[in-house]
PDB file of C-alpha atoms in Angstrom:
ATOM      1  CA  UNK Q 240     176.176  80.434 151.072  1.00 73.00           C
ATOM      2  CA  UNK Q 241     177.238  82.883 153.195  1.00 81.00           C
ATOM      3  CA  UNK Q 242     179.896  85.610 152.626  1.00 89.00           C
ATOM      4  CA  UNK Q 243     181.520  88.556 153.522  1.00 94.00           C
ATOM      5  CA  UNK Q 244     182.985  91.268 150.713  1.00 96.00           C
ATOM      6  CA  UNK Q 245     185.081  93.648 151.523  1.00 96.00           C
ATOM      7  CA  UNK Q 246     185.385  96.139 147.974  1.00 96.00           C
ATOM      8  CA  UNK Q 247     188.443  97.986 148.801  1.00 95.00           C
ATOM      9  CA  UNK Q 248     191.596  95.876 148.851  1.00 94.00           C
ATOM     10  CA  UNK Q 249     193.504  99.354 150.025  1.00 96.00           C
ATOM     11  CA  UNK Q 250     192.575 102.766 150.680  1.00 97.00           C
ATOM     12  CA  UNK Q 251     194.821 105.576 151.843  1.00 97.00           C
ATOM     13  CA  UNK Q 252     193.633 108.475 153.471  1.00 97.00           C
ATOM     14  CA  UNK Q 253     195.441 111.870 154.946  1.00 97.00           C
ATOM     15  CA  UNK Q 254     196.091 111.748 158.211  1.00 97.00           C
ATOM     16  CA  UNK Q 255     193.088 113.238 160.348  1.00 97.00           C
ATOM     17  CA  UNK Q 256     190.283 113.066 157.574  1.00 98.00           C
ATOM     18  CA  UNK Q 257     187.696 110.700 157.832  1.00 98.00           C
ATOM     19  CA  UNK Q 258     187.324 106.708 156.765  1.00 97.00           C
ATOM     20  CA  UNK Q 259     184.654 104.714 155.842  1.00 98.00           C
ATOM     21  CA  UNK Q 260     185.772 101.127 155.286  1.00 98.00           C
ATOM     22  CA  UNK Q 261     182.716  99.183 153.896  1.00 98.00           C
ATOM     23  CA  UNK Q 262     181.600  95.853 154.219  1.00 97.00           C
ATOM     24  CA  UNK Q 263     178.473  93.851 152.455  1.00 96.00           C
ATOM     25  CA  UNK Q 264     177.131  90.322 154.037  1.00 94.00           C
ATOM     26  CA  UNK Q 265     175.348  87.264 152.986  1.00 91.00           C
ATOM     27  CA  UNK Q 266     173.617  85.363 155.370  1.00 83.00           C
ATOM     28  CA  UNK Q 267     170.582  83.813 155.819  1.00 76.00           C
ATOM     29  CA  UNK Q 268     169.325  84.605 158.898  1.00 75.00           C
ATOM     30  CA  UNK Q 269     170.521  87.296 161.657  1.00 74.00           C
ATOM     31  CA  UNK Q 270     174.015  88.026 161.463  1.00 82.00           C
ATOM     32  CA  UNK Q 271     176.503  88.174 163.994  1.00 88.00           C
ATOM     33  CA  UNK Q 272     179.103  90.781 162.407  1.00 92.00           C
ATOM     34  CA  UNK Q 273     182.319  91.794 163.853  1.00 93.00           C
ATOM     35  CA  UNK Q 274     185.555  94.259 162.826  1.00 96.00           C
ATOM     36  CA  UNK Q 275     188.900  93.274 163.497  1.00 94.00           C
ATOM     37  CA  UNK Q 276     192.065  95.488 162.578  1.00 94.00           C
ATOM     38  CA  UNK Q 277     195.684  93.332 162.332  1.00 92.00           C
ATOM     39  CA  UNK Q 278     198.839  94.739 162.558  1.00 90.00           C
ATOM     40  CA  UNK Q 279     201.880  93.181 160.356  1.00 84.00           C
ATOM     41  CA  UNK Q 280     202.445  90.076 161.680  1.00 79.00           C
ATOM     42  CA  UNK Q 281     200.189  90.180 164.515  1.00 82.00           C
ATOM     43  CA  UNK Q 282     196.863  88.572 165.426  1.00 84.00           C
ATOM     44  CA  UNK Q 283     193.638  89.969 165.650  1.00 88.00           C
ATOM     45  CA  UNK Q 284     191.895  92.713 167.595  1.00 89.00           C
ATOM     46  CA  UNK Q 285     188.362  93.959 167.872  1.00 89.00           C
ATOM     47  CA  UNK Q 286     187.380  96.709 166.992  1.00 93.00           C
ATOM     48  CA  UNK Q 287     183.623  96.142 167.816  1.00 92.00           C
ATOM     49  CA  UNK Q 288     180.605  93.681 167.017  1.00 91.00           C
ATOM     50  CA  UNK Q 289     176.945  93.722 166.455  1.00 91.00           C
ATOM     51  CA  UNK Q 290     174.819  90.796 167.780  1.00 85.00           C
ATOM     52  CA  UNK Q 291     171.161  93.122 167.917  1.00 84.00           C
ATOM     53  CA  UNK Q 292     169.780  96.694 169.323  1.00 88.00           C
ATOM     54  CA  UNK Q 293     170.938  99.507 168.626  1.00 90.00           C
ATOM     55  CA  UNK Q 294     172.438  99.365 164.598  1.00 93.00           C
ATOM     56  CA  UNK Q 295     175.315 102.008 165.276  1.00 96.00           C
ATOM     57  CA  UNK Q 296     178.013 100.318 167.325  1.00 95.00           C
ATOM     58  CA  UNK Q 297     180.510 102.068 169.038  1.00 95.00           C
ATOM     59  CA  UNK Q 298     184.602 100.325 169.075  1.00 94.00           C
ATOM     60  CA  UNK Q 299     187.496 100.683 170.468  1.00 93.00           C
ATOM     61  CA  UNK Q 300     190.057 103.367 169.069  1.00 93.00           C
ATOM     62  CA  UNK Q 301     187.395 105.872 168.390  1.00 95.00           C
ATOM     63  CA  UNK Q 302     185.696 103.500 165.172  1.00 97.00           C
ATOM     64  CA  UNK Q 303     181.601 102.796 164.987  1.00 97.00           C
ATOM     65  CA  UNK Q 304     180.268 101.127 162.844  1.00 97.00           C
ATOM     66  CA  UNK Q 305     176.520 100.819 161.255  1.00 96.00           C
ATOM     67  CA  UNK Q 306     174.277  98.157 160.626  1.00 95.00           C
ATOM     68  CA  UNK Q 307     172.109  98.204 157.485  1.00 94.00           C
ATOM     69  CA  UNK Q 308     170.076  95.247 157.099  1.00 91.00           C
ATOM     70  CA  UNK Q 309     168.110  96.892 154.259  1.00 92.00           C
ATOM     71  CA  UNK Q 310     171.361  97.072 152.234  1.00 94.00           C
ATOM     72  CA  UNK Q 311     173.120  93.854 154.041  1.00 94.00           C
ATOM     73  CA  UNK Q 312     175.853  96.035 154.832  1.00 96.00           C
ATOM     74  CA  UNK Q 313     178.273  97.022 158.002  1.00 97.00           C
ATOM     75  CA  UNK Q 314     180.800  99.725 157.035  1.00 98.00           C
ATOM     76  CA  UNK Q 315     183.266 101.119 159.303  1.00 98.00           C
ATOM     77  CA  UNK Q 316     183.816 104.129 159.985  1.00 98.00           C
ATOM     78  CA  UNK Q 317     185.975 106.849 161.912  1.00 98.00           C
ATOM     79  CA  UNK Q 318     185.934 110.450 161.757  1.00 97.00           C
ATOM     80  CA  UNK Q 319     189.725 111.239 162.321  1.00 98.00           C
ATOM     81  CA  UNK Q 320     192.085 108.508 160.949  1.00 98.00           C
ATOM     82  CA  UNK Q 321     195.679 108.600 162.491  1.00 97.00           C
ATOM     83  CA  UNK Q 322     198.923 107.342 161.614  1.00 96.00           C
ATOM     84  CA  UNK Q 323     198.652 104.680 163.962  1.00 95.00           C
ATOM     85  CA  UNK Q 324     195.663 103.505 162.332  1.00 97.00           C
ATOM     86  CA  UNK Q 325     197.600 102.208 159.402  1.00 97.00           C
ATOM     87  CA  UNK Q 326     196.725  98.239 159.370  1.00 96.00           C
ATOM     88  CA  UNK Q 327     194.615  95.114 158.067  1.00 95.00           C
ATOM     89  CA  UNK Q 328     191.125  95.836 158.401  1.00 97.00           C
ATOM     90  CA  UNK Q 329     188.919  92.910 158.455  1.00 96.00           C
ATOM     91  CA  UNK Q 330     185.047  92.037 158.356  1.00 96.00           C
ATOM     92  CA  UNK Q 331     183.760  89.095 159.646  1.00 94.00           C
ATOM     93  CA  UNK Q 332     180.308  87.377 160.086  1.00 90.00           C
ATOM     94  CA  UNK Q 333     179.700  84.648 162.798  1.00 84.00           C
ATOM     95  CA  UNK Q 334     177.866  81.503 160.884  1.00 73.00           C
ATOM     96  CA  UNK Q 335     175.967  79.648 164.085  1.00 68.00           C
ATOM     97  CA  UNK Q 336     174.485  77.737 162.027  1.00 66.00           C
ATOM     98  CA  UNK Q 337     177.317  76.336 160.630  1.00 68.00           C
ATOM     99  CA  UNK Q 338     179.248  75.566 164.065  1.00 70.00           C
ATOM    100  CA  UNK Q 339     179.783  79.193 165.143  1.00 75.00           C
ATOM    101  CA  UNK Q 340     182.515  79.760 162.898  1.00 82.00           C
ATOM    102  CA  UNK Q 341     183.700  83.084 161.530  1.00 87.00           C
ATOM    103  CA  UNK Q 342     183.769  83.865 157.864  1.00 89.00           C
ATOM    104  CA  UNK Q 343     186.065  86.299 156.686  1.00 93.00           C
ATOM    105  CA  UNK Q 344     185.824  89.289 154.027  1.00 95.00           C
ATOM    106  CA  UNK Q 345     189.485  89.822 151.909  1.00 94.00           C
ATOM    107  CA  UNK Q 346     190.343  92.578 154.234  1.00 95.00           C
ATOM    108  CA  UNK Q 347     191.497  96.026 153.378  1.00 97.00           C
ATOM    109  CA  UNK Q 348     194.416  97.577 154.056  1.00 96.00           C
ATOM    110  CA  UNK Q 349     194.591 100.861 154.989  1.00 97.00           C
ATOM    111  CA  UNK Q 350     197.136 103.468 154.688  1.00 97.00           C
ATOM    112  CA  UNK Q 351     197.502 107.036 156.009  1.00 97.00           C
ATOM    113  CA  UNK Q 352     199.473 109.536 154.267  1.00 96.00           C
ATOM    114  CA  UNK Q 353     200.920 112.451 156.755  1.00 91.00           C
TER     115      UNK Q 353
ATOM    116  CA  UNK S 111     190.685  89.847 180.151  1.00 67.00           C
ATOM    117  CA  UNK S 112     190.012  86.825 177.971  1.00 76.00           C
ATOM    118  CA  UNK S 113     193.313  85.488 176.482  1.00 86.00           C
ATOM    119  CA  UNK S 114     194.304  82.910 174.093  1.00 91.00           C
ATOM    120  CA  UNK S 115     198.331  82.233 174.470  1.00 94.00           C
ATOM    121  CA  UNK S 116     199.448  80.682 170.975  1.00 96.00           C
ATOM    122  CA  UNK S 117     203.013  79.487 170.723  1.00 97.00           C
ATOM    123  CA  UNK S 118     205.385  79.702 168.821  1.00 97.00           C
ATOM    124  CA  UNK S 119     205.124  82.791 167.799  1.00 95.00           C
ATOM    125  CA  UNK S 120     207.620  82.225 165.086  1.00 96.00           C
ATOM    126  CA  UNK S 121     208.903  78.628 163.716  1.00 97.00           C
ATOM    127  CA  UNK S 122     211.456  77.888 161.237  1.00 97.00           C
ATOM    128  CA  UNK S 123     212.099  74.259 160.150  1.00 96.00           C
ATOM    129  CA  UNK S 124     213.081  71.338 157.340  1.00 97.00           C
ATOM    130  CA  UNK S 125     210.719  70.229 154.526  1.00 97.00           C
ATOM    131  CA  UNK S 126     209.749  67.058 155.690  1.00 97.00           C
ATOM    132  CA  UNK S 127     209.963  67.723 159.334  1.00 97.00           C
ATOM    133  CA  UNK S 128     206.697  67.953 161.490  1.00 97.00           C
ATOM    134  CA  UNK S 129     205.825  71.448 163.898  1.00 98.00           C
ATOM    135  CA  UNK S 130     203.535  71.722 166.300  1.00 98.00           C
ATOM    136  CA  UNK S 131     201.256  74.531 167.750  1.00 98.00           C
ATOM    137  CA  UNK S 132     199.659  75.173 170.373  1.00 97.00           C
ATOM    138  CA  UNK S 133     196.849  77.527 171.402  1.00 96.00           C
ATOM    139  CA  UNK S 134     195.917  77.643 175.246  1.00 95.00           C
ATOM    140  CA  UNK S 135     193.120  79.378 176.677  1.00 91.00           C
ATOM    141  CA  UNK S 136     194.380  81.289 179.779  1.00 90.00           C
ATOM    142  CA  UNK S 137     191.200  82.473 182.022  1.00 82.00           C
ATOM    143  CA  UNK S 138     188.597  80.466 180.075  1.00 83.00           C
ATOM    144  CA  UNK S 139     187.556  76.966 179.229  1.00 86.00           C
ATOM    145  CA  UNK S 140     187.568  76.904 175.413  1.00 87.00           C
ATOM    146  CA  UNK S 141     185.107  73.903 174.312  1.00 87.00           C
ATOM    147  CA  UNK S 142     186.431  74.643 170.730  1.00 90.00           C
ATOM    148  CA  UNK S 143     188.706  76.497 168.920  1.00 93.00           C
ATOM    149  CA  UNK S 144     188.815  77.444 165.527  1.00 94.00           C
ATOM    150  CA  UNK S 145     192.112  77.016 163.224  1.00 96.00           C
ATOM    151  CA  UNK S 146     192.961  79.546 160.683  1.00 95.00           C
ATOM    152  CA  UNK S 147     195.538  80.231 157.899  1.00 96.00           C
ATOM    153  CA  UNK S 148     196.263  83.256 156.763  1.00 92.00           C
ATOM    154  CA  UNK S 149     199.122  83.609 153.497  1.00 88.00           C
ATOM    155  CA  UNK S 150     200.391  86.888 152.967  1.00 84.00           C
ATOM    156  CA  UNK S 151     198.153  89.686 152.164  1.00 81.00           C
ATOM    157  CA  UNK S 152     195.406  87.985 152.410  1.00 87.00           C
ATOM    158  CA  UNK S 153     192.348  87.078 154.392  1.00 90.00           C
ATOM    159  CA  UNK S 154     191.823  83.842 156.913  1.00 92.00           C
ATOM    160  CA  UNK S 155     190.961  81.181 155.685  1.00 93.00           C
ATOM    161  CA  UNK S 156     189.221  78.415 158.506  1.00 93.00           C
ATOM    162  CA  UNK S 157     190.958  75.365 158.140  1.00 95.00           C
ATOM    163  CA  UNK S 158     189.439  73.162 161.320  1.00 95.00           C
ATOM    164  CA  UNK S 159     187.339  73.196 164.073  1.00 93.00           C
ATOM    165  CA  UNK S 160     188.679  71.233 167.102  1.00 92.00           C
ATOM    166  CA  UNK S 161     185.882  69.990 169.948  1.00 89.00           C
ATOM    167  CA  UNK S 162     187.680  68.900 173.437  1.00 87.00           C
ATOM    168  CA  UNK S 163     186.789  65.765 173.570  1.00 85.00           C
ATOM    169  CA  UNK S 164     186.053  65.021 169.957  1.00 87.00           C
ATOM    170  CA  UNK S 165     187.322  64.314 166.528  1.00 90.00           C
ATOM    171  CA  UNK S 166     188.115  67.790 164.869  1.00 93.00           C
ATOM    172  CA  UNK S 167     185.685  68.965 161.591  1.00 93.00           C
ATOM    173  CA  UNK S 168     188.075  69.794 158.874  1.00 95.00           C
ATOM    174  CA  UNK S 169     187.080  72.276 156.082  1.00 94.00           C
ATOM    175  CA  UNK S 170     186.895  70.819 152.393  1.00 93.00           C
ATOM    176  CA  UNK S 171     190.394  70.961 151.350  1.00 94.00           C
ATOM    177  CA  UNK S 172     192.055  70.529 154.246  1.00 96.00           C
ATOM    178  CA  UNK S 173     194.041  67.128 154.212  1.00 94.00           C
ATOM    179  CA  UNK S 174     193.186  66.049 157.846  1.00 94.00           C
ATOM    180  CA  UNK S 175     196.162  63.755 157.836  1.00 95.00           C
ATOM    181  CA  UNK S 176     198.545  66.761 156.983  1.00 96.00           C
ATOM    182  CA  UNK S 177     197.180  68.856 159.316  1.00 97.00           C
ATOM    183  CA  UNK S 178     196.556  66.638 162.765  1.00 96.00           C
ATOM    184  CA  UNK S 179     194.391  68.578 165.513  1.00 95.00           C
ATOM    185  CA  UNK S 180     194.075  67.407 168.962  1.00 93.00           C
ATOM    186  CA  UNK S 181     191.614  69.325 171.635  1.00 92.00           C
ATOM    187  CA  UNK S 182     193.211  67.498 174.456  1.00 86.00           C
ATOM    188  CA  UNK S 183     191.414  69.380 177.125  1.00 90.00           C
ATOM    189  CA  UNK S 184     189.265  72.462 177.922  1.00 90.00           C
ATOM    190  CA  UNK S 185     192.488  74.952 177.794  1.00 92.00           C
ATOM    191  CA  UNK S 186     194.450  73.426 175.305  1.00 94.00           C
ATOM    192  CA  UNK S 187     194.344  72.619 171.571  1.00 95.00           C
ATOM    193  CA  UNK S 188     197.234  72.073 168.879  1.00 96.00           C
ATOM    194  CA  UNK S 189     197.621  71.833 165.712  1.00 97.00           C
ATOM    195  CA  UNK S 190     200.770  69.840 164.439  1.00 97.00           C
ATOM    196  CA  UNK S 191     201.554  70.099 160.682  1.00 98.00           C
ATOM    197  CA  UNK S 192     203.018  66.688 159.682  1.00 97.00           C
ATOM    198  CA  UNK S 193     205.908  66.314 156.771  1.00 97.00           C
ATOM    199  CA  UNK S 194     205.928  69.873 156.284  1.00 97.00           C
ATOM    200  CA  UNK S 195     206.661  71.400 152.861  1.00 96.00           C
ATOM    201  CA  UNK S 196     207.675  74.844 151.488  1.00 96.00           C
ATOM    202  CA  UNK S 197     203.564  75.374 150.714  1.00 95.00           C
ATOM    203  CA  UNK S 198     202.758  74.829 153.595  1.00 96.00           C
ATOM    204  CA  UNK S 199     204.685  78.170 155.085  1.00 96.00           C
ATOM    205  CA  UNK S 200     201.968  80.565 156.409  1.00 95.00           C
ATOM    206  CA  UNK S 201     200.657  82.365 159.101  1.00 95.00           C
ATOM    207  CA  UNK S 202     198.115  79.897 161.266  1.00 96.00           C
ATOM    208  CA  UNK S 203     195.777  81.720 164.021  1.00 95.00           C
ATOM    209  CA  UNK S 204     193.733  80.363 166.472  1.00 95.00           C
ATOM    210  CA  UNK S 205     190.437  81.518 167.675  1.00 93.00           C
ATOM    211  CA  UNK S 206     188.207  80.561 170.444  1.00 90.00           C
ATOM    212  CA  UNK S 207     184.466  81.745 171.032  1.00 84.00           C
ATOM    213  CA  UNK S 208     183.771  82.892 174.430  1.00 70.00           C
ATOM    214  CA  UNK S 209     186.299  84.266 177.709  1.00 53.00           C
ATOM    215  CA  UNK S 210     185.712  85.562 180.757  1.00 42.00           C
ATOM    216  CA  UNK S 211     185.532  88.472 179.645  1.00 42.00           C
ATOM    217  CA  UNK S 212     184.064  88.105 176.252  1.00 42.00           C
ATOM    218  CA  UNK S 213     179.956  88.606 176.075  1.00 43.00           C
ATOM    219  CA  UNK S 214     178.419  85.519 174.541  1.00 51.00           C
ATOM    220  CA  UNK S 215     179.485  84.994 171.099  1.00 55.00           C
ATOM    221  CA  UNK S 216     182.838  87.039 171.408  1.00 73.00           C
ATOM    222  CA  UNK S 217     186.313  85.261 170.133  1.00 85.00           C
ATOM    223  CA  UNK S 218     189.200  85.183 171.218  1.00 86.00           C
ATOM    224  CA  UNK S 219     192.141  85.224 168.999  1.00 89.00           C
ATOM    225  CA  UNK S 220     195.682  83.813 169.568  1.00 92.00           C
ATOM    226  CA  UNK S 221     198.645  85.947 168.461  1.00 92.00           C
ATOM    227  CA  UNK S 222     199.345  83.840 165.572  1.00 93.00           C
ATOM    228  CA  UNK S 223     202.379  81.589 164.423  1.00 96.00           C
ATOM    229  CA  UNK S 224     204.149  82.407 161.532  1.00 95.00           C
ATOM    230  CA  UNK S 225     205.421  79.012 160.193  1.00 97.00           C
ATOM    231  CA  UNK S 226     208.482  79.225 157.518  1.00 97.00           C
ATOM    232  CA  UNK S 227     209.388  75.717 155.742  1.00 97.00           C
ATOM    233  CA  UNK S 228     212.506  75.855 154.199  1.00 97.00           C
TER     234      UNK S 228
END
């Protein structure tokens, strides 16, 4: 079945060092894998996707992400984390074969310390 | 840009009452949308998949008769929660693939209501 995992419920990081977020897959064919960040109370926005090509994806807000099918993972990552970034950071796989839904990993939450 | 308007936003009401939500596609035709709950501090979990014109496709779990979704037309689906119950207080998001400005196999998310039974 597919699935998305997400190993870090929360992280905190200083302001202005880097972040790696990571992110492992299951799916049985080509995935379609996305990032979305969520502030309290608010929906969702992308940060970027990955349908095929190139396997480094730039985002919004400065993130990238890479594509590793070898190790069925797509981590996200940023080399300066600010304040601002503090949120809900969530993985997500599109399953088109199962009606083009999305399938969620647990999220982590990120925190940046000043 | 692609936008999904979801309203209410916020929504407080009676155990045993019924609330309704709608998502509405603004600059797009959404064929389908997807319904989501989210409870706090954690992920979103699908709950439905609405097709205009068709009978929605529930995920296992879901009581369909709780949870009533209608895709009325190309711009507009709801999702009314019927007898509502303290449980049933969460955060519901909607989400539909595709926008103007969306590549193939974007989504679109709605701003979320936050539903509090009391």
């Amino acid at each position: 079945a597919q699935s998305v995992t997400q190993p870090d419920i929360h992280i905190t990081v200083s302001e202005g060092a880097s972040l790696e977020l990571r992110c492992n897959y299951s799916y049985g064919a080509t995935p379609y894998l996305f990032w979305y960040v969520q502030s309290p109370g608010q929906g969702l926005q992308l940060l970027l996707k990955y349908f095929s090509g190139d396997t480094l994806v730039q985002g919004i807000k400065g993130f990238e992400a890479e594509f590793k099918r070898s190790q069925s993972s797509f981590n996200l990552r940023k080399p300066s984390v600010h304040w601002s970034d503090a949120a809900e950071y969530f993985c997500a796989v599109g399953a088109w074969n199962q009606g083009g839904k999305l399938i969620f990993g647990q999220g982590t939450e990120l925190s940046v310390k000043p | 840009g692609a936008v999904v308007s979801q309203h209410p936003s916020r929504v407080i009401c009676k155990s045993g009452t019924s609330v309704k939500i709608e998502c509405r596609s603004l600059d797009f035709q959404a064929t389908t949308m997807f319904w989501y709950r989210q409870f706090p501090k954690q992920s979103l979990m699908l709950m439905a998949t609405s097709n205009e014109g068709s009978k929605a496709t529930y995920e296992q779990g879901v009581e369909k008769d709780k949870f009533l979704i209608n895709h009325a037309s190309l711009t507009l689906s709801t999702l009314t929660v019927t007898s509502a119950h303290p449980e049933d207080s969460s955060f519901y998001i909607c989400s539909a693939p595709g926008g103007s400005s969306a590549p193939n196999y974007g989504y679109t998310f709605g701003s979320g209501t936050r539903l509090t039974v009391v």
